[in-house]
mmCIF file of C-alpha atoms and ligand atoms in Angstrom:
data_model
loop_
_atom_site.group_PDB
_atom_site.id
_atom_site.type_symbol
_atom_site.label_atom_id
_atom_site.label_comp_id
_atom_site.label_asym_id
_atom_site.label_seq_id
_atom_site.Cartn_x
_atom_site.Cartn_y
_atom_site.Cartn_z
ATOM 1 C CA UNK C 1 -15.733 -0.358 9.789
ATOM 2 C CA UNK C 2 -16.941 1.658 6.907
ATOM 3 C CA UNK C 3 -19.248 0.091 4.797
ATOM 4 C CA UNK C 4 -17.527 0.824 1.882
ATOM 5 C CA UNK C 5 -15.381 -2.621 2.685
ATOM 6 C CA UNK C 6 -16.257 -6.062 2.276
ATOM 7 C CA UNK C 7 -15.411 -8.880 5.152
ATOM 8 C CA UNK C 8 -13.422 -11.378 3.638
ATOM 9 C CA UNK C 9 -10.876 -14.258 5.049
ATOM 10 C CA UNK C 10 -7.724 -15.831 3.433
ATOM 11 C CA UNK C 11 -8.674 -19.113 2.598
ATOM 12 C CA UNK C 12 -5.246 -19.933 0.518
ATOM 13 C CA UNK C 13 -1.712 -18.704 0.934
ATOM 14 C CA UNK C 14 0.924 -19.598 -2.149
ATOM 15 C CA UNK C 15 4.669 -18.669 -2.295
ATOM 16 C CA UNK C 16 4.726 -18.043 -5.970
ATOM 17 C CA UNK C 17 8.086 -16.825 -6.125
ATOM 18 C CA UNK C 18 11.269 -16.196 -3.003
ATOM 19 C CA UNK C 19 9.399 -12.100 -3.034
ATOM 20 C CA UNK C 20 5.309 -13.220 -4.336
ATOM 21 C CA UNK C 21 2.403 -14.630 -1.963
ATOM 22 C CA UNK C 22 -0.465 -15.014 -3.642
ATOM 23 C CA UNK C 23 -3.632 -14.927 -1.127
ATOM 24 C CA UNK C 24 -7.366 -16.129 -1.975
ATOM 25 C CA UNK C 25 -9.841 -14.401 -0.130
ATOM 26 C CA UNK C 26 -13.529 -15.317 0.599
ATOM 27 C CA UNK C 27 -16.423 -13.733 2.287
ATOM 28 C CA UNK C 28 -16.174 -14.171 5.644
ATOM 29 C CA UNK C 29 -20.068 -15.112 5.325
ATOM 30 C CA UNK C 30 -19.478 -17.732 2.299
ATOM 31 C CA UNK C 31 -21.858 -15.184 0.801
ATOM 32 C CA UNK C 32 -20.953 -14.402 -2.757
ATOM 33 C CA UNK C 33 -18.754 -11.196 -3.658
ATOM 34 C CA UNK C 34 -19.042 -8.513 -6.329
ATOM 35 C CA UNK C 35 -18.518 -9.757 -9.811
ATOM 36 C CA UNK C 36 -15.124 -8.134 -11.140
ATOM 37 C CA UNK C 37 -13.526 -7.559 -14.668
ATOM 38 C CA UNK C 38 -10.267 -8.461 -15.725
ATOM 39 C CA UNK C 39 -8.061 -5.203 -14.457
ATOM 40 C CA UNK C 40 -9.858 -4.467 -11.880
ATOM 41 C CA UNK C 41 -8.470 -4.172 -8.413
ATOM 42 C CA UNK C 42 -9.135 -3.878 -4.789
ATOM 43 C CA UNK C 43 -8.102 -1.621 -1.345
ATOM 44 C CA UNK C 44 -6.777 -3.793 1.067
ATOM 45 C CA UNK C 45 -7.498 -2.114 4.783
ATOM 46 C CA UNK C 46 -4.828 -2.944 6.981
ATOM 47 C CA UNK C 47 -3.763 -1.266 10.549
ATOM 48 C CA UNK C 48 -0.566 -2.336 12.201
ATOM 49 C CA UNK C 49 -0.109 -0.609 14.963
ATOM 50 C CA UNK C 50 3.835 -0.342 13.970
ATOM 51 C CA UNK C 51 2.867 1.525 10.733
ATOM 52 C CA UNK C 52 -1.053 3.145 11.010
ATOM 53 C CA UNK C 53 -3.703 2.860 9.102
ATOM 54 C CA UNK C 54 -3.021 2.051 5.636
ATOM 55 C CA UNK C 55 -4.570 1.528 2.424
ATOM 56 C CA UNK C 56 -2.943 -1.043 -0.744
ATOM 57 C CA UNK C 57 -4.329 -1.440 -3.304
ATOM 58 C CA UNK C 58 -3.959 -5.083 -5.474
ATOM 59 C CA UNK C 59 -5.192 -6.292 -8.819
ATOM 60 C CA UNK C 60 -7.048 -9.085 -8.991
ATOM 61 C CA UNK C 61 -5.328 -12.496 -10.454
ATOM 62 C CA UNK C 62 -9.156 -13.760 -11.159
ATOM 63 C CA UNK C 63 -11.033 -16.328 -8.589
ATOM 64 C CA UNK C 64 -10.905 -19.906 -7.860
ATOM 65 C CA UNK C 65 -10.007 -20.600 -11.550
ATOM 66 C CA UNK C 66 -10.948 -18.347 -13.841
ATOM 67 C CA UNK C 67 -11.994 -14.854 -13.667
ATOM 68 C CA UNK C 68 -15.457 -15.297 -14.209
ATOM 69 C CA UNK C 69 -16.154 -18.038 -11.395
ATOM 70 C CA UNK C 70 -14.526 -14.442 -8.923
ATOM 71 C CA UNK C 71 -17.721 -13.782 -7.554
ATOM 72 C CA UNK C 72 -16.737 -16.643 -4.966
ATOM 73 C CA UNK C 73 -12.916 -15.956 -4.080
ATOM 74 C CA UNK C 74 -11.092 -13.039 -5.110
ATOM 75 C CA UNK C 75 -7.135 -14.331 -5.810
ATOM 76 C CA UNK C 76 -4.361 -11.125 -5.113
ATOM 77 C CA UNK C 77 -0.409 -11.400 -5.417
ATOM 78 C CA UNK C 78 1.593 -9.407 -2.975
ATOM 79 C CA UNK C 79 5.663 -8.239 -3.826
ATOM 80 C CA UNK C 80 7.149 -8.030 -0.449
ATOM 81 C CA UNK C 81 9.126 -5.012 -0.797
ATOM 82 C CA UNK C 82 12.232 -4.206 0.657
ATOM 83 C CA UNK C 83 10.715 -1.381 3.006
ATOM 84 C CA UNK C 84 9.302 -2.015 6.066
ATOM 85 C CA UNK C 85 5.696 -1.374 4.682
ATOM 86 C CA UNK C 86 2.482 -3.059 3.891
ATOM 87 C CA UNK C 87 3.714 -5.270 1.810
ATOM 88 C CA UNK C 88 6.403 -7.224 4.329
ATOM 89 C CA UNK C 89 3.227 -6.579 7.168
ATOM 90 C CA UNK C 90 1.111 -8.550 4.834
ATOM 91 C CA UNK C 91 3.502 -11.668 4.306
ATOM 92 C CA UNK C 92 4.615 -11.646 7.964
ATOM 93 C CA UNK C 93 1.151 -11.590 9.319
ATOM 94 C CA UNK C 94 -1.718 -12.891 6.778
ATOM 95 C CA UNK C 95 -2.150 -16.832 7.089
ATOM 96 C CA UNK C 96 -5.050 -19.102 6.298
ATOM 97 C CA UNK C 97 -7.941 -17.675 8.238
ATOM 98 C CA UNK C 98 -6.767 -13.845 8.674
ATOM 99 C CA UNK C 99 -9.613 -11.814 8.419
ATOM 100 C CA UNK C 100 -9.429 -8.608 6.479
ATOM 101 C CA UNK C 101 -11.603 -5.566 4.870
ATOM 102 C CA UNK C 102 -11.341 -4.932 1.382
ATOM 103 C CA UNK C 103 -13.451 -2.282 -0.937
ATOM 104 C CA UNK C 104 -15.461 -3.903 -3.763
ATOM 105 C CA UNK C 105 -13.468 -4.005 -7.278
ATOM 106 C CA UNK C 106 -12.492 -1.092 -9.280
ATOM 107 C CA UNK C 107 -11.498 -0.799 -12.056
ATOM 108 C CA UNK C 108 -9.515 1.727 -14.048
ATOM 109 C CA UNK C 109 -7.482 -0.417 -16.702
ATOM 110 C CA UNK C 110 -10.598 -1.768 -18.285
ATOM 111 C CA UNK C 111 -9.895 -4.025 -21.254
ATOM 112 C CA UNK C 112 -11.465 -4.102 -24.702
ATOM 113 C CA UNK C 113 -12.766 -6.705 -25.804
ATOM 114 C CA UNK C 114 -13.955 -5.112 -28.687
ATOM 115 C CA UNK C 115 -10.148 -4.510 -29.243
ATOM 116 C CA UNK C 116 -8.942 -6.260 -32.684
ATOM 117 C CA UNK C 117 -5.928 -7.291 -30.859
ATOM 118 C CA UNK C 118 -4.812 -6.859 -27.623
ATOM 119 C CA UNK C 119 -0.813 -6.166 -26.636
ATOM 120 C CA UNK C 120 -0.252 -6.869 -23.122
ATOM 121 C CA UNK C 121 2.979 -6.039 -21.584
ATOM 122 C CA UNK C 122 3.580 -6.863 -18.299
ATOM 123 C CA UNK C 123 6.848 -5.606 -15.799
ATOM 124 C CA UNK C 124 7.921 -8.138 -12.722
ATOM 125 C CA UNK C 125 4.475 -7.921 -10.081
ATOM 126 C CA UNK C 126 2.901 -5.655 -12.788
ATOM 127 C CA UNK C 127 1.929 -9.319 -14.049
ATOM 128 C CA UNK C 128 -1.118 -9.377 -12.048
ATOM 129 C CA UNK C 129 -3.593 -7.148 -13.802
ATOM 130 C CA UNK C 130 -2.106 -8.657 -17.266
ATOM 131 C CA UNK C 131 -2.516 -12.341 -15.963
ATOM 132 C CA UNK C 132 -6.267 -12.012 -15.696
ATOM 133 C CA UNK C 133 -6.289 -10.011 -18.555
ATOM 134 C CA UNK C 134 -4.569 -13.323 -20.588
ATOM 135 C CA UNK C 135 -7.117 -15.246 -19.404
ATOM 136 C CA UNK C 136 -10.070 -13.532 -20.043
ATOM 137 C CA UNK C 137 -8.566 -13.148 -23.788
ATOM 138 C CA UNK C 138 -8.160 -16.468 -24.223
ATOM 139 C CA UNK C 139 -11.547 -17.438 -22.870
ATOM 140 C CA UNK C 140 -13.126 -15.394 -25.745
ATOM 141 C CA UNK C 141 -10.508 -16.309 -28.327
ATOM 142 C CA UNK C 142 -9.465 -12.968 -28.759
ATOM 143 C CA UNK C 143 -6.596 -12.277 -31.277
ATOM 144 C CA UNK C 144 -3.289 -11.046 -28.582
ATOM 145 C CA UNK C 145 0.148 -11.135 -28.011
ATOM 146 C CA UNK C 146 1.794 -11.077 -24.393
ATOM 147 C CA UNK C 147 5.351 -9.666 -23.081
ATOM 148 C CA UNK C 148 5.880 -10.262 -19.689
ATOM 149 C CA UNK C 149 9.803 -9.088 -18.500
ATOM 150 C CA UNK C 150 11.556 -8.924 -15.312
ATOM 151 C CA UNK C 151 14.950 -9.347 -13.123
ATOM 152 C CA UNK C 152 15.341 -12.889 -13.573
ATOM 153 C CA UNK C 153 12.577 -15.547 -14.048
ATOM 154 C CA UNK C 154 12.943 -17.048 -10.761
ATOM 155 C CA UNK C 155 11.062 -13.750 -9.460
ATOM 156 C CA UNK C 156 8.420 -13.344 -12.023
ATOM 157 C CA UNK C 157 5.226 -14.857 -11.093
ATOM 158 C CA UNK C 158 3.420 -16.831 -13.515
ATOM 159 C CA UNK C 159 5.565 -17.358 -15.626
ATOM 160 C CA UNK C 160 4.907 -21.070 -16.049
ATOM 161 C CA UNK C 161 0.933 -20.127 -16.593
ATOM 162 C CA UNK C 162 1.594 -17.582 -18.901
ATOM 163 C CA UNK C 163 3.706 -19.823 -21.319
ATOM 164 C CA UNK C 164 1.802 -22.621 -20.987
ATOM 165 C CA UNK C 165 -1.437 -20.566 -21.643
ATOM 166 C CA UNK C 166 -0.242 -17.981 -24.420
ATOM 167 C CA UNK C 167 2.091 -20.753 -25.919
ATOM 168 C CA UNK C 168 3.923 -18.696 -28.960
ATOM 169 C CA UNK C 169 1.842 -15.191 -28.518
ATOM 170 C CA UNK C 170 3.958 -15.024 -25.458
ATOM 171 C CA UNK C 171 7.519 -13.314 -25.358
ATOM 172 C CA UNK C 172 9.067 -13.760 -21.810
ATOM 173 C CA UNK C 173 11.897 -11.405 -20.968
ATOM 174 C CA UNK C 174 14.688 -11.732 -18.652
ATOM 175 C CA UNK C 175 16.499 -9.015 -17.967
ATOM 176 C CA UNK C 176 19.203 -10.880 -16.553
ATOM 177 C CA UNK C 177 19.783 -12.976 -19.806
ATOM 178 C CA UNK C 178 21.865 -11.915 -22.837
ATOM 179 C CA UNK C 179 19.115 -10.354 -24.906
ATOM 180 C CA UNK C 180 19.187 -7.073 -22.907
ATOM 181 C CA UNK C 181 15.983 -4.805 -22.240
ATOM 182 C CA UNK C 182 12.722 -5.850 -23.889
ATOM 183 C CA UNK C 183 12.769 -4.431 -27.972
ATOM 184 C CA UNK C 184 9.511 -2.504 -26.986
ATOM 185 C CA UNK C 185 10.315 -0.745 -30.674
ATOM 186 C CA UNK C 186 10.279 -3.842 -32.746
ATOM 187 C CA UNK C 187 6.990 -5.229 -30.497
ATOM 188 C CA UNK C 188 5.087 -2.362 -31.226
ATOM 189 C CA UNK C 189 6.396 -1.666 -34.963
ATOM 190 C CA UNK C 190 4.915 -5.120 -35.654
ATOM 191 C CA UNK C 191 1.828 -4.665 -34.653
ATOM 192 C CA UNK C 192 -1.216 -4.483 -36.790
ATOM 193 C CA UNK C 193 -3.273 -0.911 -36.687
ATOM 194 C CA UNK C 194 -6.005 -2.522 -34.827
ATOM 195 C CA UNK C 195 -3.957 -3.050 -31.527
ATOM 196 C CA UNK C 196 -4.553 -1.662 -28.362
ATOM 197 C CA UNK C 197 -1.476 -1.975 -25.761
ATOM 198 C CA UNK C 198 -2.236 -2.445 -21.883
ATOM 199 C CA UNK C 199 1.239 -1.855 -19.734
ATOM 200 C CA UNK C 200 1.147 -2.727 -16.432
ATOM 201 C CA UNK C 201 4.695 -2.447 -14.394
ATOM 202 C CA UNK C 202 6.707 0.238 -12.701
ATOM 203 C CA UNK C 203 6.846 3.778 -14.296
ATOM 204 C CA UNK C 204 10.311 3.141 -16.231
ATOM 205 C CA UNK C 205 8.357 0.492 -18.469
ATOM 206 C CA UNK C 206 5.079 2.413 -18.798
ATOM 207 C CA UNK C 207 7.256 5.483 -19.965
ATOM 208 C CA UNK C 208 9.145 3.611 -22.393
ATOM 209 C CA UNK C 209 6.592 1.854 -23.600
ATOM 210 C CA UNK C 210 4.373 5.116 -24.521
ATOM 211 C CA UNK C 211 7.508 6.597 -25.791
ATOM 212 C CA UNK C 212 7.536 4.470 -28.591
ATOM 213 C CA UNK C 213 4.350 3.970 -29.848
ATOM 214 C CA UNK C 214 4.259 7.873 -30.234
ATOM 215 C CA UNK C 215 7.563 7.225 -32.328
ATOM 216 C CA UNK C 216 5.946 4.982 -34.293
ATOM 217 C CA UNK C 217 2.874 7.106 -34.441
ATOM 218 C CA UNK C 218 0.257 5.069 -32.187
ATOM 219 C CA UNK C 219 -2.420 7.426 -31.063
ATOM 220 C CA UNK C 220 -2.338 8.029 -27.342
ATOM 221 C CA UNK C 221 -5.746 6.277 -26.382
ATOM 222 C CA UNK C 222 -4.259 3.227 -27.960
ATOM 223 C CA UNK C 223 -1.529 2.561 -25.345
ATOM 224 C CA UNK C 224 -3.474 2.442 -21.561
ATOM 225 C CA UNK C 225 -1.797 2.123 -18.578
ATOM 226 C CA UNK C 226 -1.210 1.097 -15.036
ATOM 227 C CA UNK C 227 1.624 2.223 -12.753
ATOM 228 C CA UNK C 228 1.959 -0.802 -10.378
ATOM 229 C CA UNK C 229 4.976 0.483 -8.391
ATOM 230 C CA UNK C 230 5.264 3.644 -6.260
ATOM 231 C CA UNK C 231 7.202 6.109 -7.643
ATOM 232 C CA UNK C 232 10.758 6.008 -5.291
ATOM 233 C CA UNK C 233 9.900 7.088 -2.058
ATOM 234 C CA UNK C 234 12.945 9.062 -0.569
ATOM 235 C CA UNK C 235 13.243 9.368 2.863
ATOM 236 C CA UNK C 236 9.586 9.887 4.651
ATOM 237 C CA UNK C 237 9.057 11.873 7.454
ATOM 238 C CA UNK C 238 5.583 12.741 9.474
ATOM 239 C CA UNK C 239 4.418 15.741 9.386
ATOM 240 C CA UNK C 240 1.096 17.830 10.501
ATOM 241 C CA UNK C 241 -1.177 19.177 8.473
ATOM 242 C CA UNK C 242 -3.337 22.083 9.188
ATOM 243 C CA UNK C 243 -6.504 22.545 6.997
ATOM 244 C CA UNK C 244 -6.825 26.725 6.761
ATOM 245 C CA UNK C 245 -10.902 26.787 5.957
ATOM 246 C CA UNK C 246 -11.653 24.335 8.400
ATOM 247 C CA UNK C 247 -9.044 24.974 11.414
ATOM 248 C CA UNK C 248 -8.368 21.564 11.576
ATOM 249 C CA UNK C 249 -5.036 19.895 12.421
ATOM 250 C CA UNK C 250 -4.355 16.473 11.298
ATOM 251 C CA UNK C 251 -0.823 14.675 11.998
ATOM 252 C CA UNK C 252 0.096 12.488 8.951
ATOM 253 C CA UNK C 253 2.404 9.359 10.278
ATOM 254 C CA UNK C 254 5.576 8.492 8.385
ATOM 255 C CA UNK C 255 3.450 5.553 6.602
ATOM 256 C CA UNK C 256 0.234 6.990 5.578
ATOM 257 C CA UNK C 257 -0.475 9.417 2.754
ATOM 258 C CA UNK C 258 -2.526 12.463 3.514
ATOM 259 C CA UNK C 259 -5.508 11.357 2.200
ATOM 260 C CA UNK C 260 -5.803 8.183 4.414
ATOM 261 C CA UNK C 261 -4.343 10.656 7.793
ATOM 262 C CA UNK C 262 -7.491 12.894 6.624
ATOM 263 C CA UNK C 263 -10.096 10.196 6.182
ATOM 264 C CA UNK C 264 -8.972 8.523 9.523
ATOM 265 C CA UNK C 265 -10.140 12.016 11.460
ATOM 266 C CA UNK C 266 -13.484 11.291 9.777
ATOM 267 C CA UNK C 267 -12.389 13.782 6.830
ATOM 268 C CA UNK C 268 -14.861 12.747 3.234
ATOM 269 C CA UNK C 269 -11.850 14.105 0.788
ATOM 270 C CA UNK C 270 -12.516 13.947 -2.799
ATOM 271 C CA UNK C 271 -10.411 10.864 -3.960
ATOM 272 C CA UNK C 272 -10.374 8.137 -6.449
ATOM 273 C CA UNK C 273 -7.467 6.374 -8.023
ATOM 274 C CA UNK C 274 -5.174 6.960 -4.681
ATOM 275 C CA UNK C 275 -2.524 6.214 -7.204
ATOM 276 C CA UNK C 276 -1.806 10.629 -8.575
ATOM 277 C CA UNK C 277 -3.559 9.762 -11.737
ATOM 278 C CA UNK C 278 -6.830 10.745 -11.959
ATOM 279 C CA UNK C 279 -6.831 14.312 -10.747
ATOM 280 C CA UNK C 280 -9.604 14.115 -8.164
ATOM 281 C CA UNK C 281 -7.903 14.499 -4.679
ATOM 282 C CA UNK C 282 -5.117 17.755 -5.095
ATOM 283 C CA UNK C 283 -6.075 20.453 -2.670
ATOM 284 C CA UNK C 284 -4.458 24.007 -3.113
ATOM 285 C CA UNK C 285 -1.420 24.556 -0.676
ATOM 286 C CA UNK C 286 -1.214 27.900 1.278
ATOM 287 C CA UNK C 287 1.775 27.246 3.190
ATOM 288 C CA UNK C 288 4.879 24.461 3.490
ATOM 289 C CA UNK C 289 7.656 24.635 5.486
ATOM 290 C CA UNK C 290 9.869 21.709 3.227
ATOM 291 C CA UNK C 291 9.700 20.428 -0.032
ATOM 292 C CA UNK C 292 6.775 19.014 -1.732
ATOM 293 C CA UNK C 293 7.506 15.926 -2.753
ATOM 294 C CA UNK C 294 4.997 15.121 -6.001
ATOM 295 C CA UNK C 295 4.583 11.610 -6.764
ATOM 296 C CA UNK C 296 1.976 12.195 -9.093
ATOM 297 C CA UNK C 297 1.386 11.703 -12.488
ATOM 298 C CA UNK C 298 -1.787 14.548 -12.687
ATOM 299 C CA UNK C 299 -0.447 17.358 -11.723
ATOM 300 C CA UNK C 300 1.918 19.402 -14.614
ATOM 301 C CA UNK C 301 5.593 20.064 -14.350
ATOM 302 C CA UNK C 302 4.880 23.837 -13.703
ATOM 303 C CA UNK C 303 1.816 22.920 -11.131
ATOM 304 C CA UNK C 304 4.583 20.796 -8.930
ATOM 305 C CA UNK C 305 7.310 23.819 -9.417
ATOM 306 C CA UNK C 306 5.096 26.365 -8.059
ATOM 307 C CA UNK C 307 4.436 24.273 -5.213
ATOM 308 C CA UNK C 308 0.974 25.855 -5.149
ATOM 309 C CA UNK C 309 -1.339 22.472 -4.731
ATOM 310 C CA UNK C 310 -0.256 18.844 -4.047
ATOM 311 C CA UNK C 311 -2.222 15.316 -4.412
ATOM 312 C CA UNK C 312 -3.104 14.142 -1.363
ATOM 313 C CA UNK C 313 -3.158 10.456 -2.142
ATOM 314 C CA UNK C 314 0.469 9.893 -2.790
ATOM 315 C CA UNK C 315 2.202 13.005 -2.417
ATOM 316 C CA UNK C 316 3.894 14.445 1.259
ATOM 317 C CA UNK C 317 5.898 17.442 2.713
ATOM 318 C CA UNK C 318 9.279 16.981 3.826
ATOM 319 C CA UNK C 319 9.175 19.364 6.073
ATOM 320 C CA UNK C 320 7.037 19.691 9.443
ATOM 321 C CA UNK C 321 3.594 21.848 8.882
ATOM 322 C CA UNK C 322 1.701 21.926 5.717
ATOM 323 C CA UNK C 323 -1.215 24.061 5.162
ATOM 324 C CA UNK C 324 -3.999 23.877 3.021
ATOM 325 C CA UNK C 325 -7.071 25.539 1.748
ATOM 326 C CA UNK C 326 -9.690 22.999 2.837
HETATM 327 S S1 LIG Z 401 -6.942 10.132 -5.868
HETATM 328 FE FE1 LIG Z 401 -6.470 10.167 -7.989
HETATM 329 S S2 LIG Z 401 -4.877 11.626 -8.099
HETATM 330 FE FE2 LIG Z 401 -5.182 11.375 -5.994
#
């Protein structure tokens, strides 16, 4: 096991919602485990033999109670999805004692608490970031304002907490009730200059949402960011890859993303965010024999036309060979 992961065990499993589990995890040692910030997140390891090795990543809920008591139990909610993929792996197999491998926290939607308010808007499991962002808010009695939407509020987790927490600085959404889509135009227009947004949900929501505060004239470092969901998919195939400088061939299963195929042949690939937004893992592409799919949100329009580099943490071929200049 690299040592990049931690040993943990679930020591709780809670049906949140008909789709959520929410799992706490301890050391497996009882030994304490990296502090964490609201935001932050984790890579869950996890190796069916049906699907390969693959790598998830989850925000952290916060620990045992709060976020600052996390150094002793880290708490993550899991969507299953509809795909036969991590997620339903996860809810069919985890149980109280499952022992698992998970990389200390990271965090790239880091909030401010230097932030005269805070607007956090949250889509369906995009929640989970947001909830321990709520709390952590409220634990400094900093000035914020919540929306939290999704299908119908059977399925959105938390949604109890969140009320009961935020009380009338929360705006709960239901997508399925007669209001419509959330008014992201009148949440931002009345906000005071001093607000920073955090979105967390699937790329739709995120979209909008930055959409209008340009309209309204927000500067772009006000509004950050986290795409919780995938982009769609399409229909996967595997494919090899052959790595030009290196003559290396590495076959890339139906279920893992070129990165993770790469680092299981003992590959060190530049990487970060394994998410297509920070820009640290494309590799130039000297040869494809299908379409790239780009699932990115680094690379420019013209850079995924051309065709002539692809990120190797979420993007894939559909095709049969790809070559690259690595
Ligand atoms: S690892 Fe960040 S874009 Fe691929």
């Amino acid at each position: 096991m690299p040592k990049e992961y931690l040993d943990v065990l679930v020591r709780e499993v809670t049906q949140l919602t008909p789709r959520v589990r929410e799992y706490l995890l301890v050391s497996t040692d009882g030994s304490p485990l990296p502090a964490c910030e609201a935001g932050a997140h984790i890579e869950l390891l996890i190796a069916p033999q049906a699907i390969g090795r693959t790598v998830r990543h989850y925000s952290l809920t916060g620990g045992t109670g709060s976020v600052d008591d996390s150094r002793m139990a880290y708490r993550i909610a899991v969507q299953r999805e509809d795909r036969p993929r991590g997620s339903a792996f996860i809810h069919d197999t985890f149980a109280v004692g499952t022992q698992l491998a998970i990389s200390p926290p990271k965090n790239e939607f880091r909030l401010d608490h230097r932030d005269g308010k805070s607007l956090l808007i949250a889509g369906g499991i995009g929640i989970t970031p947001v909830f321990a962002m709520l709390r952590s808010l409220l634990r400094r009695k900093r000035n914020f304002e919540i929306a939290y939407t999704g299908r119908s509020r059977s399925e959105m987790a938390y949604v109890d907490a969140v009320e009961r927490l935020a009380g009338d600085r929360a705006h709960i959404h239901c997508n399925d009730a007669a209001g419509g889509m959330l008014d992201l135009k009148a949440l931002f227009a009345a906000q005071p200059a001093n607000t920073k947004a955090y979105i967390c949900g699937p790329a739709g929501l995120i979209e909008a949402a930055r959409a209008t505060a340009a309209a309204l004239g927000w500067e772009p470092q006000r509004v950050r960011s986290e795409l919780f969901t995938p982009p769609p998919t399409g229909h996967e195939v595997a494919f090899e890859v052959v790595l030009a400088q290196s003559g290396r061939t590495v076959q890339v299963g139906q279920h893992t993303s070129i990165l993770d195929a790469l680092k299981s042949a003992g590959m060190h690939p530049l990487f970060d965010c394994r998410r297509g937004e920070c820009g640290l893992c494309p590799l130039p592409v000297l040869e494809a024999d299908g379409p790239i799919a780009h699932r990115d949100r680094y690379l420019s329009d013209e850079e995924k036309a051309s065709g002539s580099t692809l990120c190797i943490c979420v993007s894939r071929l559909q095709g049969s060979r790809l070559v690259l200049d690595a």
